[in-house]
Short mmCIF file of C-alpha atoms and ligand atoms in Angstrom, two decimals:
data_model
loop_
_atom_site.label_atom_id
_atom_site.label_comp_id
_atom_site.label_asym_id
_atom_site.label_seq_id
_atom_site.Cartn_x
_atom_site.Cartn_y
_atom_site.Cartn_z
CA MET S 1 -30.17 20.81 16.64
CA SER S 2 -31.74 17.85 18.38
CA THR S 3 -30.35 16.31 21.55
CA PRO S 4 -27.73 13.67 20.69
CA GLU S 5 -29.87 10.55 20.57
CA MET S 6 -27.08 8.04 20.64
CA LEU S 7 -25.62 9.21 23.94
CA HIS S 8 -26.42 7.93 27.38
CA PRO S 9 -28.15 10.82 29.25
CA GLU S 10 -25.43 10.78 31.92
CA LEU S 11 -22.92 11.81 29.31
CA LEU S 12 -24.70 15.06 28.51
CA ALA S 13 -23.54 18.23 30.23
CA PRO S 14 -26.60 19.63 32.10
CA ASP S 15 -26.28 23.22 30.88
CA ASP S 16 -25.14 22.51 27.32
CA THR S 17 -26.76 20.01 24.99
CA HIS S 18 -23.61 20.06 22.87
CA GLY S 19 -21.34 19.40 25.83
CA ILE S 20 -20.36 15.89 26.86
CA LEU S 21 -19.27 14.90 30.33
CA ARG S 22 -17.06 12.01 31.28
CA ASP S 23 -16.02 11.42 34.91
CA GLY S 24 -17.46 14.82 35.74
CA HIS S 25 -15.28 16.67 33.20
CA ARG S 26 -16.47 18.33 30.02
CA LEU S 27 -14.67 16.65 27.15
CA ASP S 28 -12.32 18.94 25.31
CA HIS S 29 -13.50 17.86 21.88
CA ALA S 30 -12.55 19.87 18.84
CA GLU S 31 -16.12 19.67 17.60
CA GLY S 32 -17.12 22.02 20.42
CA ALA S 33 -15.79 24.76 18.16
CA SER S 34 -17.82 23.65 15.18
CA LYS S 35 -21.31 24.53 16.35
CA PRO S 36 -23.27 26.08 13.53
CA LEU S 37 -23.33 29.83 14.13
CA ARG S 38 -26.47 30.47 12.11
CA SER S 39 -29.65 28.49 11.59
CA ARG S 40 -28.88 28.44 7.86
CA PRO S 41 -25.53 26.66 7.64
CA GLU S 42 -22.76 28.37 5.74
CA PRO S 43 -21.88 26.32 2.63
CA GLN S 44 -18.41 24.83 2.44
CA PRO S 45 -16.17 26.96 0.21
CA PRO S 46 -14.70 25.08 -2.76
CA GLY S 47 -10.96 24.48 -2.86
CA ALA S 48 -8.60 24.73 -5.83
CA LYS S 49 -8.70 21.92 -8.35
CA VAL S 50 -6.68 22.10 -11.53
CA HIS S 51 -6.20 19.33 -14.06
CA GLY S 52 -3.00 19.34 -16.08
CA SER S 53 -0.05 21.61 -15.35
CA ARG S 54 -1.76 25.01 -15.16
CA PRO S 55 -0.42 26.82 -12.05
CA ILE S 56 -2.66 26.58 -8.99
CA ASP S 57 -3.87 29.97 -7.76
CA GLN S 58 -3.69 29.27 -4.03
CA ALA S 59 -4.36 32.92 -3.13
CA GLU S 60 -7.63 32.91 -5.04
CA ALA S 61 -8.85 29.68 -3.37
CA ALA S 62 -7.69 30.98 0.02
CA ALA S 63 -9.75 34.15 -0.52
CA ARG S 64 -12.84 31.95 -0.98
CA PHE S 65 -12.10 30.18 2.31
CA ILE S 66 -11.59 33.47 4.14
CA ASP S 67 -14.89 34.72 2.71
CA ALA S 68 -16.60 31.85 4.59
CA PRO S 69 -16.12 33.23 8.14
CA GLU S 70 -17.53 30.25 10.05
CA HIS S 71 -15.21 27.85 8.26
CA GLU S 72 -12.21 30.12 8.55
CA LYS S 73 -12.77 30.75 12.27
CA MET S 74 -13.41 27.09 13.10
CA HIS S 75 -10.39 25.93 11.09
CA ASP S 76 -8.07 28.48 12.64
CA GLU S 77 -9.25 27.74 16.18
CA ARG S 78 -9.27 23.97 15.78
CA LEU S 79 -5.71 23.84 14.47
CA TRP S 80 -4.42 26.39 16.94
CA ASP S 81 -5.95 24.21 19.66
CA LEU S 82 -3.84 21.29 18.34
CA ARG S 83 -0.75 23.49 18.33
CA GLN S 84 -1.37 24.50 21.97
CA LYS S 85 -1.90 20.90 23.03
CA ARG S 86 1.35 20.00 21.28
CA ASP S 87 3.10 22.73 23.27
CA ARG S 88 1.68 21.41 26.55
CA GLU S 89 2.91 17.90 25.77
CA MET S 90 6.30 19.23 24.71
CA HIS S 91 6.73 21.11 27.99
CA GLY S 92 6.01 17.86 29.85
CA ILE S 93 9.10 16.20 28.37
CA ALA S 94 12.37 17.64 29.64
CA GLU S 95 14.41 15.96 26.91
CA TRP S 96 12.18 17.16 24.04
CA GLU S 97 14.96 18.95 22.18
CA GLU S 98 17.27 15.94 22.57
CA LEU S 99 14.53 13.73 21.12
CA ARG S 100 14.16 16.07 18.11
CA SER S 101 17.92 16.05 17.53
CA LEU S 102 18.04 12.28 17.85
CA ALA S 103 15.11 11.81 15.46
CA SER S 104 16.72 14.13 12.93
CA ALA S 105 20.07 12.32 13.23
CA ILE S 106 18.47 8.86 12.83
CA LYS S 107 16.60 9.99 9.74
CA GLU S 108 19.68 11.63 8.18
CA HIS S 109 21.78 8.57 8.94
CA THR S 110 19.19 6.28 7.34
CA LEU S 111 18.53 8.44 4.29
CA THR S 112 22.23 8.66 3.50
CA ARG S 113 22.44 4.83 3.59
CA LEU S 114 18.97 4.13 2.27
CA ASP S 115 19.96 1.45 -0.27
CA ARG S 116 21.58 -0.64 2.46
CA TYR S 117 18.66 -0.37 4.90
CA LEU S 118 16.06 -1.03 2.21
CA GLU S 119 17.80 -4.24 1.20
CA GLN S 120 18.09 -5.29 4.84
CA PHE S 121 14.39 -4.58 5.35
CA GLU S 122 13.46 -6.55 2.22
CA ALA S 123 15.52 -9.60 3.24
CA ASN S 124 14.12 -9.65 6.79
CA ALA S 125 10.53 -9.10 5.64
CA GLN S 126 10.87 -11.97 3.17
CA SER S 127 12.21 -14.25 5.88
CA ASN S 128 9.10 -13.31 7.91
CA GLY S 129 6.97 -14.70 5.07
CA ILE S 130 6.04 -11.36 3.48
CA ASN S 131 6.04 -10.87 -0.32
CA VAL S 132 8.01 -7.72 -1.08
CA HIS S 133 7.51 -5.69 -4.29
CA TRP S 134 9.10 -2.48 -5.56
CA ALA S 135 7.27 0.32 -7.37
CA ARG S 136 9.22 2.98 -9.22
CA ASP S 137 6.30 5.38 -9.58
CA ALA S 138 2.58 5.87 -9.06
CA ALA S 139 1.59 3.99 -12.22
CA GLU S 140 3.68 0.97 -11.24
CA HIS S 141 2.30 1.08 -7.68
CA ASN S 142 -1.29 1.04 -8.93
CA ARG S 143 -0.67 -1.67 -11.53
CA LEU S 144 1.16 -3.86 -9.03
CA ILE S 145 -1.60 -3.70 -6.45
CA HIS S 146 -4.22 -4.28 -9.11
CA GLY S 147 -2.25 -7.38 -10.16
CA ILE S 148 -2.19 -8.76 -6.60
CA LEU S 149 -5.92 -8.12 -6.20
CA SER S 150 -6.71 -9.71 -9.57
CA ASP S 151 -4.69 -12.82 -8.66
CA HIS S 152 -7.00 -13.23 -5.67
CA GLY S 153 -10.17 -12.32 -7.53
CA ALA S 154 -10.65 -9.41 -5.12
CA LYS S 155 -13.40 -6.95 -5.99
CA SER S 156 -13.52 -4.87 -2.83
CA LEU S 157 -10.82 -3.38 -0.69
CA ILE S 158 -10.77 -1.68 2.69
CA LYS S 159 -7.91 0.65 3.38
CA SER S 160 -6.54 2.93 6.04
CA LYS S 161 -5.57 6.56 5.43
CA SER S 162 -2.44 7.13 3.40
CA MET S 163 -0.96 10.19 1.74
CA LEU S 164 1.09 7.91 -0.50
CA THR S 165 -2.03 6.50 -2.13
CA GLU S 166 -3.26 10.08 -2.61
CA GLU S 167 0.05 10.81 -4.37
CA CYS S 168 -0.54 7.81 -6.63
CA GLY S 169 -4.16 8.62 -7.52
CA PHE S 170 -5.00 5.17 -6.19
CA ARG S 171 -8.76 5.48 -5.67
CA PRO S 172 -9.53 6.82 -9.16
CA TYR S 173 -7.32 4.08 -10.63
CA MET S 174 -9.14 1.37 -8.69
CA ALA S 175 -12.48 2.82 -9.74
CA SER S 176 -11.32 2.61 -13.38
CA VAL S 177 -10.61 -1.12 -13.03
CA GLY S 178 -13.86 -1.88 -11.20
CA ILE S 179 -12.58 -2.43 -7.65
CA ASP S 180 -14.50 -0.86 -4.75
CA VAL S 181 -12.31 0.98 -2.27
CA ILE S 182 -13.68 1.77 1.18
CA GLU S 183 -11.76 4.16 3.41
CA THR S 184 -11.87 3.07 7.04
CA ASP S 185 -10.56 6.25 8.69
CA LEU S 186 -13.61 8.39 9.53
CA GLY S 187 -12.18 11.68 8.25
CA GLU S 188 -10.90 10.05 5.08
CA ARG S 189 -14.26 8.31 4.57
CA ILE S 190 -16.01 11.68 4.84
CA GLN S 191 -13.69 13.04 2.17
CA GLN S 192 -14.20 9.99 -0.02
CA LEU S 193 -17.99 10.31 0.19
CA ASP S 194 -17.68 14.02 -0.64
CA ASN S 195 -15.36 13.24 -3.57
CA GLU S 196 -12.71 15.52 -2.12
CA ASP S 197 -9.01 15.13 -1.34
CA PRO S 198 -7.86 15.20 2.29
CA SER S 199 -7.16 18.76 3.41
CA HIS S 200 -4.72 17.82 6.20
CA ILE S 201 -2.33 14.88 6.49
CA VAL S 202 -3.55 13.84 9.96
CA VAL S 203 -7.12 15.17 10.14
CA PRO S 204 -8.35 14.96 6.53
CA ALA S 205 -11.77 16.59 7.02
CA VAL S 206 -10.68 19.27 9.49
CA HIS S 207 -11.87 22.05 7.16
CA LYS S 208 -15.47 20.87 7.37
CA LEU S 209 -18.11 22.10 9.80
CA ARG S 210 -20.36 19.47 11.32
CA THR S 211 -23.13 20.79 9.11
CA ASP S 212 -21.00 20.03 6.02
CA VAL S 213 -20.59 16.44 7.20
CA ALA S 214 -24.33 16.18 7.94
CA GLU S 215 -25.05 17.32 4.38
CA VAL S 216 -22.64 14.77 2.86
CA PHE S 217 -23.95 11.90 4.99
CA ALA S 218 -27.57 12.84 4.29
CA LYS S 219 -26.86 12.55 0.56
CA LYS S 220 -24.67 9.46 0.66
CA ILE S 221 -25.85 7.32 3.58
CA GLY S 222 -29.31 8.72 4.24
CA THR S 223 -28.89 10.41 7.63
CA ASP S 224 -31.13 13.24 8.87
CA PRO S 225 -29.74 16.41 7.18
CA ALA S 226 -30.85 18.55 10.14
CA ASN S 227 -28.93 16.48 12.69
CA SER S 228 -25.28 17.45 12.84
CA ASP S 229 -24.49 15.86 16.18
CA VAL S 230 -21.06 14.29 15.85
CA HIS S 231 -21.96 11.14 17.76
CA TYR S 232 -25.06 10.57 15.67
CA LEU S 233 -23.03 11.07 12.49
CA ALA S 234 -20.13 8.86 13.60
CA GLU S 235 -22.50 6.10 14.68
CA ALA S 236 -24.44 6.30 11.42
CA GLN S 237 -21.22 6.06 9.46
CA ARG S 238 -20.08 3.08 11.53
CA GLU S 239 -23.40 1.31 10.86
CA ALA S 240 -23.10 2.02 7.13
CA THR S 241 -19.45 1.04 6.73
CA ARG S 242 -19.05 -1.94 9.07
CA PRO S 243 -20.89 -4.42 6.78
CA LEU S 244 -18.66 -3.33 3.86
CA ILE S 245 -15.58 -3.92 6.02
CA LEU S 246 -16.74 -7.37 7.08
CA LYS S 247 -17.22 -8.61 3.54
CA ALA S 248 -14.16 -6.94 1.91
CA ASP S 249 -11.88 -9.21 -0.11
CA ALA S 250 -8.63 -7.45 0.77
CA GLY S 251 -7.24 -4.93 3.23
CA MET S 252 -4.58 -2.29 2.75
CA THR S 253 -2.62 -0.26 5.25
CA GLY S 254 0.09 2.34 5.00
CA CYS S 255 3.07 2.44 7.31
CA ASN S 256 4.50 5.01 9.70
CA PHE S 257 7.81 3.25 10.33
CA ALA S 258 9.46 0.21 8.74
CA VAL S 259 12.21 -1.38 10.80
CA ALA S 260 15.16 -2.69 8.78
CA GLU S 261 16.61 -5.02 11.42
CA THR S 262 13.34 -6.91 11.91
CA GLY S 263 11.57 -6.55 8.55
CA THR S 264 8.49 -5.38 10.46
CA PHE S 265 6.41 -2.24 10.16
CA VAL S 266 4.30 -0.06 12.41
CA VAL S 267 1.03 1.76 11.75
CA CYS S 268 -0.22 4.42 14.18
CA THR S 269 -3.95 5.24 14.24
CA ASN S 270 -6.47 6.60 16.69
CA GLU S 271 -9.46 4.65 15.40
CA GLY S 272 -8.01 1.14 15.13
CA ASN S 273 -9.07 1.16 11.49
CA ALA S 274 -5.70 -0.07 10.20
CA ASP S 275 -6.14 -3.14 12.39
CA LEU S 276 -9.50 -3.83 10.77
CA SER S 277 -7.95 -3.47 7.30
CA ALA S 278 -5.08 -5.75 8.25
CA ASN S 279 -7.00 -8.39 10.15
CA VAL S 280 -10.49 -8.79 8.71
CA PRO S 281 -9.67 -9.95 5.15
CA LYS S 282 -7.08 -12.67 4.65
CA LEU S 283 -5.12 -10.64 2.13
CA HIS S 284 -3.18 -7.71 3.61
CA ILE S 285 -1.22 -5.33 1.35
CA ALA S 286 0.91 -2.56 2.83
CA TRP S 287 2.42 0.22 0.77
CA ILE S 288 5.50 1.88 2.20
CA GLY S 289 7.28 5.01 0.96
CA ILE S 290 10.98 4.18 0.89
CA GLU S 291 11.77 7.04 3.28
CA LYS S 292 9.82 5.32 6.09
CA ILE S 293 12.70 3.00 6.94
CA ILE S 294 14.43 3.24 10.33
CA PRO S 295 17.40 1.02 11.17
CA ARG S 296 16.51 -0.57 14.51
CA LEU S 297 13.56 -1.30 16.75
CA GLU S 298 15.01 0.80 19.57
CA HIS S 299 14.78 3.87 17.27
CA LEU S 300 11.05 3.46 17.16
CA ALA S 301 10.72 4.75 20.72
CA VAL S 302 12.17 8.11 19.71
CA PHE S 303 9.64 8.59 16.89
CA VAL S 304 6.63 7.22 18.74
CA ARG S 305 7.25 9.70 21.58
CA LEU S 306 7.40 12.58 19.11
CA LEU S 307 4.73 11.67 16.55
CA SER S 308 1.44 11.86 18.41
CA ARG S 309 2.56 14.69 20.67
CA SER S 310 3.49 16.76 17.63
CA ALA S 311 0.42 15.78 15.63
CA LEU S 312 -2.51 16.02 18.02
CA GLY S 313 -0.94 16.96 21.32
CA SER S 314 -1.69 13.52 22.75
CA PRO S 315 0.96 11.41 24.50
CA VAL S 316 0.48 8.45 22.18
CA THR S 317 -1.81 7.26 19.40
CA GLN S 318 -4.61 4.95 20.56
CA TYR S 319 -3.20 2.13 18.44
CA THR S 320 0.46 1.56 17.59
CA SER S 321 0.19 -1.70 15.68
CA HIS S 322 3.21 -3.80 14.76
CA PHE S 323 2.97 -6.09 11.75
CA ARG S 324 5.60 -8.78 11.28
CA GLY S 325 4.12 -11.31 8.87
CA PRO S 326 0.95 -12.90 7.51
CA ARG S 327 -1.44 -14.35 10.05
CA ALA S 328 -2.30 -18.05 9.91
CA GLY S 329 -4.03 -18.81 6.62
CA GLY S 330 -3.44 -15.27 5.36
CA GLU S 331 -1.12 -13.55 2.92
CA MET S 332 0.84 -10.33 3.28
CA HIS S 333 2.43 -8.14 0.61
CA ILE S 334 4.53 -5.03 0.97
CA VAL S 335 5.00 -2.56 -1.87
CA LEU S 336 8.05 -0.31 -1.43
CA VAL S 337 7.32 2.88 -3.36
CA ASP S 338 9.76 5.44 -4.72
CA ASN S 339 7.59 7.88 -6.74
CA GLY S 340 10.19 10.64 -6.95
CA ARG S 341 11.84 10.07 -3.57
CA SER S 342 15.23 8.91 -4.92
CA GLU S 343 15.36 11.94 -7.14
CA ARG S 344 14.56 14.25 -4.22
CA LEU S 345 17.23 12.50 -2.17
CA GLY S 346 19.78 13.68 -4.72
CA VAL S 347 18.83 17.36 -4.49
CA GLU S 348 21.19 19.18 -2.16
CA GLU S 349 18.72 21.83 -0.93
CA PHE S 350 15.62 19.68 -0.51
CA TRP S 351 16.66 16.14 0.40
CA THR S 352 16.08 16.61 4.13
CA SER S 353 12.36 17.04 3.43
CA LEU S 354 12.41 13.22 3.25
CA LYS S 355 12.86 13.16 7.03
CA CYS S 356 9.18 14.13 7.38
CA ILE S 357 7.13 11.79 9.59
CA ARG S 358 3.83 13.37 8.45
CA CYS S 359 2.78 14.68 11.85
CA GLY S 360 1.12 17.84 10.52
CA ALA S 361 2.55 20.09 13.26
CA CYS S 362 3.91 22.54 10.67
CA MET S 363 0.41 22.87 9.22
CA ASN S 364 -1.23 23.43 12.60
CA THR S 365 1.10 26.30 13.41
CA CYS S 366 1.15 27.97 9.98
CA PRO S 367 -0.91 31.22 9.90
CA VAL S 368 -1.42 30.92 6.14
CA TYR S 369 -2.59 27.29 6.27
CA ARG S 370 -4.84 27.87 9.27
CA ARG S 371 -6.69 30.67 7.51
CA SER S 372 -6.80 29.32 3.99
CA GLY S 373 -7.71 25.63 4.45
CA GLY S 374 -5.79 22.71 2.98
CA LEU S 375 -7.87 22.41 -0.19
CA SER S 376 -6.77 25.87 -1.32
CA TYR S 377 -3.35 24.40 -2.17
CA GLY S 378 -4.88 22.12 -4.83
CA ALA S 379 -2.21 19.50 -4.12
CA THR S 380 -1.74 16.22 -2.26
CA TYR S 381 0.34 17.92 0.42
CA SER S 382 -0.68 21.29 1.82
CA GLY S 383 0.74 23.64 4.43
CA PRO S 384 4.47 24.26 4.89
CA ILE S 385 5.63 20.72 4.12
CA GLY S 386 3.47 20.75 0.98
CA LEU S 387 5.20 23.90 -0.26
CA ILE S 388 8.45 21.90 -0.33
CA ILE S 389 7.17 18.54 -1.57
CA ASP S 390 4.60 19.55 -4.20
CA PRO S 391 7.00 21.34 -6.60
CA THR S 392 9.11 18.17 -6.71
CA PHE S 393 6.16 16.54 -8.52
CA ASN S 394 5.39 19.40 -10.92
CA GLN S 395 7.26 22.70 -10.78
CA ARG S 396 4.91 24.59 -13.11
CA LYS S 397 1.67 23.47 -11.51
CA TYR S 398 2.84 24.20 -7.95
CA SER S 399 4.96 27.26 -8.77
CA ASN S 400 2.78 29.62 -6.70
CA LEU S 401 2.79 27.48 -3.57
CA PRO S 402 6.18 28.44 -2.06
CA PHE S 403 4.93 32.05 -2.05
CA ALA S 404 2.04 31.10 0.27
CA SER S 405 4.15 31.55 3.39
CA THR S 406 5.13 34.35 5.74
CA LEU S 407 8.51 32.62 6.27
CA ASN S 408 8.06 33.21 10.02
CA GLY S 409 9.92 29.98 10.84
CA SER S 410 7.28 28.62 13.23
CA CYS S 411 7.01 25.46 11.08
CA THR S 412 10.72 24.81 11.50
CA ASN S 413 10.48 25.36 15.25
CA VAL S 414 7.76 22.75 15.76
CA CYS S 415 9.05 20.12 13.32
CA PRO S 416 9.90 17.00 15.37
CA VAL S 417 12.61 15.95 12.92
CA LYS S 418 14.12 19.42 12.58
CA ILE S 419 13.52 20.02 8.88
CA ASN S 420 14.54 23.59 8.00
CA ILE S 421 11.14 24.07 6.38
CA HIS S 422 11.04 27.86 5.99
CA GLU S 423 14.54 27.90 4.52
CA GLN S 424 13.56 25.28 1.95
CA ILE S 425 10.41 27.27 1.07
CA TYR S 426 12.61 30.31 0.51
CA ALA S 427 15.05 28.23 -1.58
CA TRP S 428 12.16 27.02 -3.77
CA ARG S 429 11.21 30.63 -4.51
CA ARG S 430 14.70 31.24 -5.85
CA VAL S 431 14.74 28.01 -7.86
CA LEU S 432 11.33 28.71 -9.40
CA VAL S 433 12.25 32.28 -10.35
CA GLU S 434 15.55 31.11 -11.86
CA ARG S 435 13.73 28.46 -13.88
CA HIS S 436 11.13 30.99 -15.06
CA GLU S 437 8.30 29.00 -13.50
CA THR S 438 6.77 32.04 -11.80
CA PRO S 439 4.32 34.35 -13.67
CA LEU S 440 5.88 37.01 -15.89
CA ALA S 441 4.30 39.85 -13.87
CA LYS S 442 5.80 38.53 -10.61
CA ARG S 443 9.22 38.17 -12.21
CA ALA S 444 9.02 41.74 -13.57
CA GLU S 445 7.98 43.07 -10.12
CA MET S 446 10.84 41.19 -8.46
CA LYS S 447 13.31 42.58 -10.98
CA VAL S 448 12.18 46.16 -10.32
CA ALA S 449 12.26 45.54 -6.54
CA GLY S 450 15.75 44.07 -6.84
CA GLU S 451 16.99 47.11 -8.75
CA LEU S 452 15.47 49.52 -6.24
CA LEU S 453 16.70 47.71 -3.16
CA SER S 454 20.24 47.52 -4.48
CA ARG S 455 20.43 51.30 -5.14
CA PRO S 456 19.90 53.30 -1.92
CA ALA S 457 19.42 56.69 -3.66
CA ALA S 458 16.84 55.29 -6.09
CA TYR S 459 15.07 53.47 -3.21
CA ARG S 460 14.83 56.68 -1.14
CA ALA S 461 13.54 58.65 -4.13
CA ALA S 462 10.90 55.95 -4.77
CA VAL S 463 9.82 55.94 -1.10
CA ALA S 464 9.50 59.76 -1.10
CA ALA S 465 7.47 59.66 -4.33
CA ALA S 466 5.24 56.89 -2.96
CA ASP S 467 4.61 58.87 0.26
CA VAL S 468 3.49 61.89 -1.73
CA ALA S 469 1.37 59.73 -4.02
CA LEU S 470 -0.28 57.88 -1.11
CA ALA S 471 -1.17 61.14 0.60
CA HIS S 472 -2.84 62.62 -2.49
CA LEU S 473 -4.01 59.89 -4.83
CA PRO S 474 -7.72 58.94 -4.68
CA ARG S 475 -8.47 55.62 -2.92
CA PHE S 476 -9.66 53.82 -6.03
CA VAL S 477 -6.11 53.87 -7.45
CA ILE S 478 -5.11 51.22 -4.88
CA TYR S 479 -8.46 49.69 -3.94
CA ASN S 480 -9.87 48.60 -7.23
CA GLY S 481 -10.79 45.29 -8.85
CA LEU S 482 -7.56 45.14 -10.83
CA ASN S 483 -5.24 45.40 -7.83
CA ALA S 484 -5.29 42.08 -5.94
CA TRP S 485 -2.87 43.51 -3.36
CA GLY S 486 -5.40 46.07 -2.13
CA ARG S 487 -8.22 43.54 -1.70
CA HIS S 488 -7.16 42.41 1.75
CA ARG S 489 -4.82 45.17 2.86
CA ASP S 490 -5.03 48.75 4.05
CA VAL S 491 -2.08 50.96 3.25
CA PRO S 492 -0.94 52.76 6.41
CA HIS S 493 -0.80 56.56 6.34
CA PRO S 494 2.69 57.64 5.30
CA PRO S 495 4.69 59.02 8.24
CA LYS S 496 5.57 62.72 8.22
CA GLN S 497 9.23 61.81 8.16
CA THR S 498 11.02 58.63 7.07
CA PHE S 499 13.38 56.93 9.49
CA HIS S 500 16.27 57.72 7.14
CA SER S 501 15.61 61.48 7.11
CA TRP S 502 15.04 61.47 10.91
CA TYR S 503 18.34 59.65 11.35
CA GLN S 504 20.14 62.09 9.09
CA ALA S 505 18.69 65.05 11.00
CA ASN S 506 19.29 63.67 14.49
CA ARG S 507 22.18 61.26 14.26
CA GLY S 508 23.75 62.06 10.90
CA GLY S 509 27.53 62.08 10.98
CA LYS S 510 27.66 60.81 14.59
CA GLN S 511 29.31 57.48 15.38
S1 LIG I 601 7.65 18.68 8.02
FE1 LIG I 601 8.00 18.22 10.18
S2 LIG I 601 6.27 19.24 11.21
FE2 LIG I 601 5.70 19.10 9.03
S3 LIG I 601 4.54 17.20 8.85
FE3 LIG I 601 6.69 16.69 8.42
S4 LIG I 601 7.55 16.04 10.39
FE4 LIG I 601 5.66 17.11 10.83
#
């Protein structure tokens, strides 16, 4: 790899051409972990993509990711690094647990009075000069925004990152009506140019090596395919995108928090890209999921202290931008989007998933997510929170996802708004089995397991038979192409004696 050409020589670490110094310290950049390990870069493994309602095979897509060792190692290390930084920040705040409890209580309070706070927000936003619209679902959201853009004759749109627009299939819809959409978040722009969904809700291209990005940029914006220096790539992307931003007809932003008492909303970014989207064109449209409402401005402090620390292990996002109305000569619209949220709010076991502030901490800590990559889930939301949200959109299609978890509870422990994530994942398994949404073979296996586990004598006889079989059967019986279980696992040697027989022999009959 060539020396980073765009950097001032003083910024280069003397003993490491990849290292970057600032104020005498080597910067702790995540990309340090993404150096190509071989001269021939490892290709990016494809994720899972299924059209229609056929169930996603997450395990199969995860196996492809694991079979790409450089990607798997980088992804695991990069996200674990974020988890460790989050822990360091958490330990720096003595009242961390109180903040989590407060955030959870504010969200539960708001969600149980959502109609009232939404109406208050609407009235206050209107009195600030904002046009407020409501969208029942994705189709209405897309049509509404298209209508606003058409009224202004807008043909190009710059937007900041938003999972809600991913939910709504916004970019494909805009392409179908001839409107150019330009993502302004770097990671999201990389994914857009690669025609891929985001793989993480905070860091959308985190599954990519630098060499993957170099390949995409070489094809789409004409950079040197052999140069995967992050600063070169970021600068090239800035040069390519900035003119598009400057001449865009409209700008769109999402929203992290919408404050009912003021009718204002807040967008948190690290690149300042939402501010470009909001302030360069005269027309600013913001889409807001209805669960983003908080009652009062003072509540914002609780969430802002938790969000960035939980997401990236940084004390605060670089930009926490407050929007309260159109700027002089401009126009502002807000679209309040339901898209299944009211229905979820009415489901006893899963409504608290609406407390989510999309920090991604549950993904960064999840051993399954870290090793399988977000695209293996084949859904808008991946990782632990995705396992709860995705089946609310399509139970058949996402029926395998709640099984992609060890249920270790780490996601629940890091969640800043105290969602009982692993319990909801477990509850989904039960719901999906009861509704016959899981494959027949899995249901049959579960039935047999249930019978065995509820009959101690039958269970012990089965264990004894399995021990004998394991000791004598040839290896190919377990490790063959037909047995997916054996592909990534080694069966341990059966012990000479089971715990039960040892207990009977040594402790049997004793109290
Ligand atoms: S479920 Fe909790 S930890 Fe996961 S993204 Fe949402 S707020 Fe963050």
